[in-house]
Amino acid sequence: MNVVDGVRGWFGELTRAERGVTGFVVVLAALLLVGLVTGGLAPTYFLYLVGLVGMYVLLSFGLNVQWGYTGLINFSVAAFFGIGAYGTALLTAGNSPVGADGWRLSLAGVELVWVSGARLYGLLPLTVLGLLLAVALAAAVAVAIGIPTLRLRADYLAIASLGLAEVVRLLFLNQRGVTNGSAGLRGLPGFFDGWPVLGTLPQTLPGVRVHELAVGLPGVFTTRLLGFTLGAPFWQALLNVALVLAMVTAVYAVLRRVHRSPWGRVLATIRSDEDLAEALGKDTYAFKMQSFVLGSVIMALAGVFYAHLNLFVSPGDLAPINTFYVWIAVILGGSGSNRGAIFGGFVVIAIREGTRFLGEVLPASFPVDLPLVTSTYATVVNNFASTRLLAVGVLIILVMRFRPQGVLPPQRELIWPSSVAASAGPGETNPRETIEEDAAAGAHGTDAGPDGEPDEPAVRNGGETDE
Amino acid sequence: MSVLEYLANGLVFSSIIVLSSIGLSLVYSIANFANFAHGDTMTVGAYTALVTFGFVGSLGAEVLGLPLGFFLALVVGVAVAAAVAVLTHKIVYEPLDVGSIGLLITSIGVAFVYRAIVQLGFGTGFLEFQIPLLRPIDALLPFGIRMTLHDVAIVASAVVLVAGLHALLQYTDLGRKMRATADNPSLARVSGIRTDRIEIWTWVIGAGLAGAGGVFLGLYSNISPRMGFNILLVVFAAVILGGIGSVYGAMAGGFLIGMINQLTPILPRLGQEIPFLPERFGIPIGIEYANAIAFLIMVAVLLVRPSGIAGEEAV
């Protein structure tokens, strides 16, 4: 009973939006579980999806630092993601024109660098070197883009960063001698290849055969459940999930600390009123640059993970649509909210993979013959790429119209528990009340339009910065 | 190809960029946000003209190598692009209360919706106006310029539209109200200008010019759902170069960016084309970087003059 009460108590404390999100996550998890049990969803593919969610969460964390904390409109997410992916792939891919296998650099008879197998000096795995290279490259490009654009007004940064991302994509596409051009880089190792123990773990773990079950009521129905083998690919996928979870956890821990540090508070000030931050004597340009670099490095980290998950990278990974997916994840989740970023990551994967899945599951033609409806239905179902684009567009418009502050605005994350304990005296605002008022006002805003938005001084509005 | 020919190509391409960038700048100056759906408005115009042209066909006499039916299709394309933009303004943008950045992000959603609908209706492939290709104009061949009557039609139409817009802005009541609204919306409102009406007129003119740009872009190369988005960044480069929100700046920026874009192929052999430079001088860069160059120029200009050529204080 204790557990039930605990859950009920926890659920009762949630805001309406949080309950909705919890419901969404529960339903999605149940659907996936059903898919797993009935054999419609292979366990390895399931883990691949989890890995992709983790990747979008990382990307959203990165954008949250820039847009959610500091108010920088960065439309070059895909570029930094691509720099991360290419950074590690150039070093480790089998067909990389500048691959590192067999590198020897010697000066005056002294060997400076040598690479054998998949390791540098026989010790450091190349994938780690690739990660470091990717991070360094991303930081350098972020500084290069930041210097001309961060001094400018917000919308200039949006356009300039989108353009510079396009320049980066064109470079990867056309510098064939370095990047292999549109053919992309293939034959990447898994991230842990060449590591002691972890590198060979998937092969050494035993395979597990899960037998097929036939269940049902005799004479009414029977159905087959389960029936799959968990072999090396499954353990490999599990290892990948462990990697992305480690990355997400580490980044989350850093961001949580950063968000509430004096540094993070300056960022929040810049976001809401840059002139005020200037007047307080802060070098806003330097703070923006640091935030821009930090966010870009996190995006590159997601790229590194993707490269070793997918084992293939191509210039298509730098397409602008990937940037907009991340923007949706952040805006939908709530700008500046890391819990929101996690939720957004789930929604993006649900859109990306769900439309693909619907295209296969739904009947190709409308069951009832109606003029116009039948043909429209067939067009929408049979062109899932366009349907997905439509869904993304409509979602952006609806979120900005009805919930510009996002589903999970960051107010709860901004309350530092120890400060609540210290300031519980009379006259102080009770943060819990603030949250509930805000939730009520937010729910009201959904019905009555954005005019009903709360104007709570204690709570940062996650939606917008005013000009 | 001779330098003169590249310049002629540049003139044609610039005409298209100028039309689109004026529209973008006009909408920016009054609705006050960077409209990312502008490129896809061009696509809407192009597809509408394509469908209309399919119905009216090679109607009537020929003007500048184009059947009159094409000009009818152009008008329909412009009208539909304007109507779609006004509807979008009424349904999507007007009820929003999210500031300029929120509008910018919303316009990305709008762009996706336009493009997805075009893709659902016409597929993702390339289409063309069913107009026979013309031979280059004989009179220009001795100068090394290969230019068809269609190219002349594009440039001439652009000149007419730009001159018309100039006249509208400078000599009509609507133009004066538009300039007043762009300059200071609150002051315009208290002076008795119905700024919401002016805003709708701005959408009509801005999106109409975008539609015309889209139709000409379709005539110049071909028609595909991504055509508008692909050129959007170049158009933005032109607008920023000119100074965002300034119509005359957008004309200058569009002209420059279009020219530079088409002149990229001579960069590797600059020494051979320009006197007083060493014969072997050149900038080794391929035409695949034409758009990238437009961007780098934009960023370089922003470094020196953050408000663009004709813009006001922007920082």
Short mmCIF file of N, CA, C and O in Angstrom, two decimals, chain A residues 6 13 34 73 96 100 110 150 170 204 209 213 277 281 287 291 309 320 378 420 447 455:
data_model
loop_
_atom_site.label_atom_id
_atom_site.label_comp_id
_atom_site.label_asym_id
_atom_site.label_seq_id
_atom_site.Cartn_x
_atom_site.Cartn_y
_atom_site.Cartn_z
N GLY A 6 2.55 6.28 -2.19
CA GLY A 6 3.68 7.11 -2.63
C GLY A 6 3.47 7.61 -4.04
O GLY A 6 3.62 8.79 -4.32
N GLU A 13 1.05 15.83 -6.61
CA GLU A 13 1.84 17.06 -6.53
C GLU A 13 2.18 17.63 -7.89
O GLU A 13 2.67 18.74 -8.00
N VAL A 34 4.06 -3.52 -25.74
CA VAL A 34 3.20 -4.40 -26.53
C VAL A 34 3.92 -4.83 -27.79
O VAL A 34 3.92 -6.01 -28.17
N ILE A 73 19.65 32.46 -30.81
CA ILE A 73 18.94 31.63 -31.78
C ILE A 73 19.96 30.97 -32.68
O ILE A 73 20.44 31.58 -33.63
N SER A 96 37.95 6.26 -44.66
CA SER A 96 38.27 7.67 -44.49
C SER A 96 39.54 8.02 -45.27
O SER A 96 40.57 7.37 -45.11
N ALA A 100 43.29 7.20 -39.67
CA ALA A 100 44.47 7.22 -38.81
C ALA A 100 45.19 5.88 -38.73
O ALA A 100 46.29 5.81 -38.21
N VAL A 110 62.70 10.70 -34.04
CA VAL A 110 61.86 10.38 -32.89
C VAL A 110 60.42 10.25 -33.36
O VAL A 110 59.89 11.16 -33.99
N LEU A 150 27.65 36.94 -32.78
CA LEU A 150 27.07 37.07 -31.44
C LEU A 150 26.87 38.52 -31.01
O LEU A 150 26.13 38.79 -30.07
N LEU A 170 28.22 22.23 -47.20
CA LEU A 170 28.82 22.24 -48.54
C LEU A 170 30.27 21.78 -48.50
O LEU A 170 30.74 21.08 -49.38
N THR A 204 31.47 -11.84 -26.24
CA THR A 204 31.69 -12.84 -25.20
C THR A 204 30.42 -13.16 -24.42
O THR A 204 30.30 -14.24 -23.86
N ARG A 209 18.13 -17.29 -26.16
CA ARG A 209 17.02 -17.56 -27.08
C ARG A 209 15.73 -17.46 -26.28
O ARG A 209 15.53 -18.20 -25.31
N LEU A 213 5.90 -18.12 -27.60
CA LEU A 213 4.79 -18.62 -26.80
C LEU A 213 3.52 -18.52 -27.62
O LEU A 213 3.33 -17.57 -28.36
N ALA A 277 22.04 43.29 -17.99
CA ALA A 277 23.28 42.57 -17.71
C ALA A 277 24.49 43.47 -18.00
O ALA A 277 25.45 43.50 -17.24
N GLY A 281 27.54 45.47 -15.41
CA GLY A 281 28.98 45.34 -15.60
C GLY A 281 29.42 43.99 -16.13
O GLY A 281 30.59 43.64 -16.04
N PHE A 287 30.06 36.12 -22.16
CA PHE A 287 29.15 35.10 -21.62
C PHE A 287 28.41 34.38 -22.73
O PHE A 287 28.25 33.16 -22.70
N SER A 291 28.60 30.37 -23.59
CA SER A 291 27.38 29.56 -23.68
C SER A 291 27.26 28.91 -25.05
O SER A 291 26.89 27.75 -25.18
N LEU A 309 26.94 4.87 -33.42
CA LEU A 309 25.70 4.09 -33.38
C LEU A 309 25.34 3.61 -34.77
O LEU A 309 25.01 2.46 -35.00
N PRO A 320 19.33 20.82 -42.93
CA PRO A 320 18.72 21.77 -42.00
C PRO A 320 17.52 21.19 -41.24
O PRO A 320 17.25 21.60 -40.12
N ALA A 378 -5.11 8.48 -49.33
CA ALA A 378 -4.09 7.65 -49.97
C ALA A 378 -2.80 8.44 -50.15
O ALA A 378 -1.70 7.93 -49.88
N VAL A 420 15.13 26.97 -0.77
CA VAL A 420 13.75 26.88 -0.30
C VAL A 420 13.75 26.69 1.21
O VAL A 420 13.04 27.36 1.95
N ASP A 447 -6.95 27.76 -22.78
CA ASP A 447 -8.30 27.97 -23.26
C ASP A 447 -8.49 29.38 -23.78
O ASP A 447 -9.13 29.60 -24.80
N ASP A 455 2.18 36.35 -15.44
CA ASP A 455 3.27 37.31 -15.49
C ASP A 455 3.92 37.31 -14.13
O ASP A 455 3.83 38.26 -13.36
#
